[in-house]
């Protein structure tokens, strides 16, 4: 069989030289589902596990051209978006997505590396929200990212988390998965918030220790399940179990 007719997930993301996050983790995850990856590289980053030393942004028109070529060449069943970096990149990615609205898109808002360096320009946030949120089946912020996207402080309790998630829905998001890993307490609770449902809770015992790239793995695993035809809720549930098992083996 020609490679192009195998089911693919298009990954639109940045590379991380340490292998801890970014494209390397996306491809590993998708391969675990027997899916092929096609690529639009948005940025090349020089990173160790402790610091981001350099970021080289790819020109927005080259990113859009990579996406068009990947979609042309392959049977793309889902798209996973990670690091974008700038307003112009968010616009370029949106200009391609708008022509492929039947393909489910999972958007991981990559804003800051665990080591502390910003991976998205502050002024890109409005474009990110206006252009990309309506085009994506799911956006998956952690608590600091959710606060940044809605312009508030990090939510301290469940009520505030749900209020911020609702604000993101009102800004155009079609569904929000809030990842509770940055909260305190002995359980880590994620919420899947959708305009048509009551919020769905996913609770797991908190595992101590910090593992890099879990946001990339989770979003790729959700995209993989959507590519295979699972519902959004089932995709989130199964992807969360995969990430939990990975963290448990690592810490
Ligand atoms: N670098 C790149 C290229 C990424 O895509 C991401 C997250 O998606 C990160 C860094 C941040 O990962 P971490 O929070 O594990 O540092």
PDB file of N, CA and C and ligand atoms in Angstrom, residues 14-16 20-22 45 47 83 108 110 112-115 119 211-214 216, ligand 1:
ATOM      1  N   UNK A  14       6.635  22.520  17.122  1.00  0.00           N
ATOM      2  CA  UNK A  14       8.052  22.851  17.161  1.00  0.00           C
ATOM      3  C   UNK A  14       8.904  21.657  17.582  1.00  0.00           C
ATOM      4  N   UNK A  15      10.176  21.685  17.190  1.00  0.00           N
ATOM      5  CA  UNK A  15      11.089  20.621  17.636  1.00  0.00           C
ATOM      6  C   UNK A  15      11.767  21.042  18.938  1.00  0.00           C
ATOM      7  N   UNK A  16      12.158  20.074  19.718  1.00  0.00           N
ATOM      8  CA  UNK A  16      12.851  20.303  20.990  1.00  0.00           C
ATOM      9  C   UNK A  16      14.066  19.385  20.979  1.00  0.00           C
ATOM     10  N   UNK A  20      12.489  16.077  25.010  1.00  0.00           N
ATOM     11  CA  UNK A  20      11.538  16.018  26.126  1.00  0.00           C
ATOM     12  C   UNK A  20      10.127  16.430  25.748  1.00  0.00           C
ATOM     13  N   UNK A  21      10.002  17.263  24.727  1.00  0.00           N
ATOM     14  CA  UNK A  21       8.679  17.767  24.343  1.00  0.00           C
ATOM     15  C   UNK A  21       8.670  17.955  22.824  1.00  0.00           C
ATOM     16  N   UNK A  22       7.582  18.529  22.330  1.00  0.00           N
ATOM     17  CA  UNK A  22       7.510  18.875  20.920  1.00  0.00           C
ATOM     18  C   UNK A  22       7.362  17.667  20.005  1.00  0.00           C
ATOM     19  N   UNK A  45      13.795  24.575  18.225  1.00  0.00           N
ATOM     20  CA  UNK A  45      14.260  25.112  19.504  1.00  0.00           C
ATOM     21  C   UNK A  45      15.496  24.349  19.969  1.00  0.00           C
ATOM     22  N   UNK A  47      17.099  23.220  23.202  1.00  0.00           N
ATOM     23  CA  UNK A  47      16.687  23.055  24.607  1.00  0.00           C
ATOM     24  C   UNK A  47      17.439  21.908  25.249  1.00  0.00           C
ATOM     25  N   UNK A  83       3.321  24.118  19.438  1.00  0.00           N
ATOM     26  CA  UNK A  83       3.933  25.453  19.495  1.00  0.00           C
ATOM     27  C   UNK A  83       3.705  26.235  18.195  1.00  0.00           C
ATOM     28  N   UNK A 108      -3.065  22.316  21.393  1.00  0.00           N
ATOM     29  CA  UNK A 108      -2.400  22.387  22.696  1.00  0.00           C
ATOM     30  C   UNK A 108      -1.765  23.772  22.785  1.00  0.00           C
ATOM     31  N   UNK A 110       0.678  25.956  23.538  1.00  0.00           N
ATOM     32  CA  UNK A 110       2.043  25.944  24.073  1.00  0.00           C
ATOM     33  C   UNK A 110       2.478  27.393  24.294  1.00  0.00           C
ATOM     34  N   UNK A 112       4.466  28.507  27.467  1.00  0.00           N
ATOM     35  CA  UNK A 112       5.686  28.658  28.264  1.00  0.00           C
ATOM     36  C   UNK A 112       6.282  27.273  28.492  1.00  0.00           C
ATOM     37  N   UNK A 113       7.608  27.135  28.370  1.00  0.00           N
ATOM     38  CA  UNK A 113       8.249  25.857  28.684  1.00  0.00           C
ATOM     39  C   UNK A 113       8.286  25.675  30.201  1.00  0.00           C
ATOM     40  N   UNK A 114       8.360  24.434  30.649  1.00  0.00           N
ATOM     41  CA  UNK A 114       8.441  24.160  32.092  1.00  0.00           C
ATOM     42  C   UNK A 114       9.605  24.938  32.704  1.00  0.00           C
ATOM     43  N   UNK A 115      10.688  25.121  31.928  1.00  0.00           N
ATOM     44  CA  UNK A 115      11.862  25.843  32.437  1.00  0.00           C
ATOM     45  C   UNK A 115      11.598  27.336  32.576  1.00  0.00           C
ATOM     46  N   UNK A 119       7.103  30.604  25.002  1.00  0.00           N
ATOM     47  CA  UNK A 119       7.169  29.981  23.678  1.00  0.00           C
ATOM     48  C   UNK A 119       6.146  30.596  22.735  1.00  0.00           C
ATOM     49  N   UNK A 211       7.236  15.555  34.822  1.00  0.00           N
ATOM     50  CA  UNK A 211       7.656  14.888  33.597  1.00  0.00           C
ATOM     51  C   UNK A 211       7.422  15.857  32.452  1.00  0.00           C
ATOM     52  N   UNK A 212       8.402  16.027  31.590  1.00  0.00           N
ATOM     53  CA  UNK A 212       8.251  16.979  30.489  1.00  0.00           C
ATOM     54  C   UNK A 212       7.396  16.372  29.365  1.00  0.00           C
ATOM     55  N   UNK A 213       6.814  17.257  28.595  1.00  0.00           N
ATOM     56  CA  UNK A 213       6.156  16.835  27.363  1.00  0.00           C
ATOM     57  C   UNK A 213       4.805  16.157  27.521  1.00  0.00           C
ATOM     58  N   UNK A 214       4.263  16.160  28.739  1.00  0.00           N
ATOM     59  CA  UNK A 214       2.988  15.442  28.931  1.00  0.00           C
ATOM     60  C   UNK A 214       1.847  16.119  28.150  1.00  0.00           C
ATOM     61  N   UNK A 216       2.132  17.543  25.221  1.00  0.00           N
ATOM     62  CA  UNK A 216       2.274  17.093  23.828  1.00  0.00           C
ATOM     63  C   UNK A 216       1.713  15.685  23.664  1.00  0.00           C
TER      64      UNK A 216
HETATM   65  N1  LIG B   1       9.265  23.002  23.545  1.00  0.00           N
HETATM   66  C1  LIG B   1       8.428  22.669  22.569  1.00  0.00           C
HETATM   67  C2  LIG B   1       8.915  22.695  21.170  1.00  0.00           C
HETATM   68  C3  LIG B   1       7.116  22.288  22.896  1.00  0.00           C
HETATM   69  O1  LIG B   1       6.251  21.969  21.947  1.00  0.00           O
HETATM   70  C4  LIG B   1       6.704  22.281  24.246  1.00  0.00           C
HETATM   71  C5  LIG B   1       5.364  21.884  24.657  1.00  0.00           C
HETATM   72  O2  LIG B   1       4.513  21.485  23.915  1.00  0.00           O
HETATM   73  C6  LIG B   1       7.604  22.654  25.208  1.00  0.00           C
HETATM   74  C7  LIG B   1       8.879  23.005  24.833  1.00  0.00           C
HETATM   75  C8  LIG B   1       7.222  22.737  26.619  1.00  0.00           C
HETATM   76  O3  LIG B   1       7.338  21.495  27.157  1.00  0.00           O
HETATM   77  P1  LIG B   1       7.714  21.406  28.700  1.00  0.00           P
HETATM   78  O4  LIG B   1       6.565  22.071  29.393  1.00  0.00           O
HETATM   79  O5  LIG B   1       7.770  19.955  28.940  1.00  0.00           O
HETATM   80  O6  LIG B   1       9.001  22.133  28.860  1.00  0.00           O
END
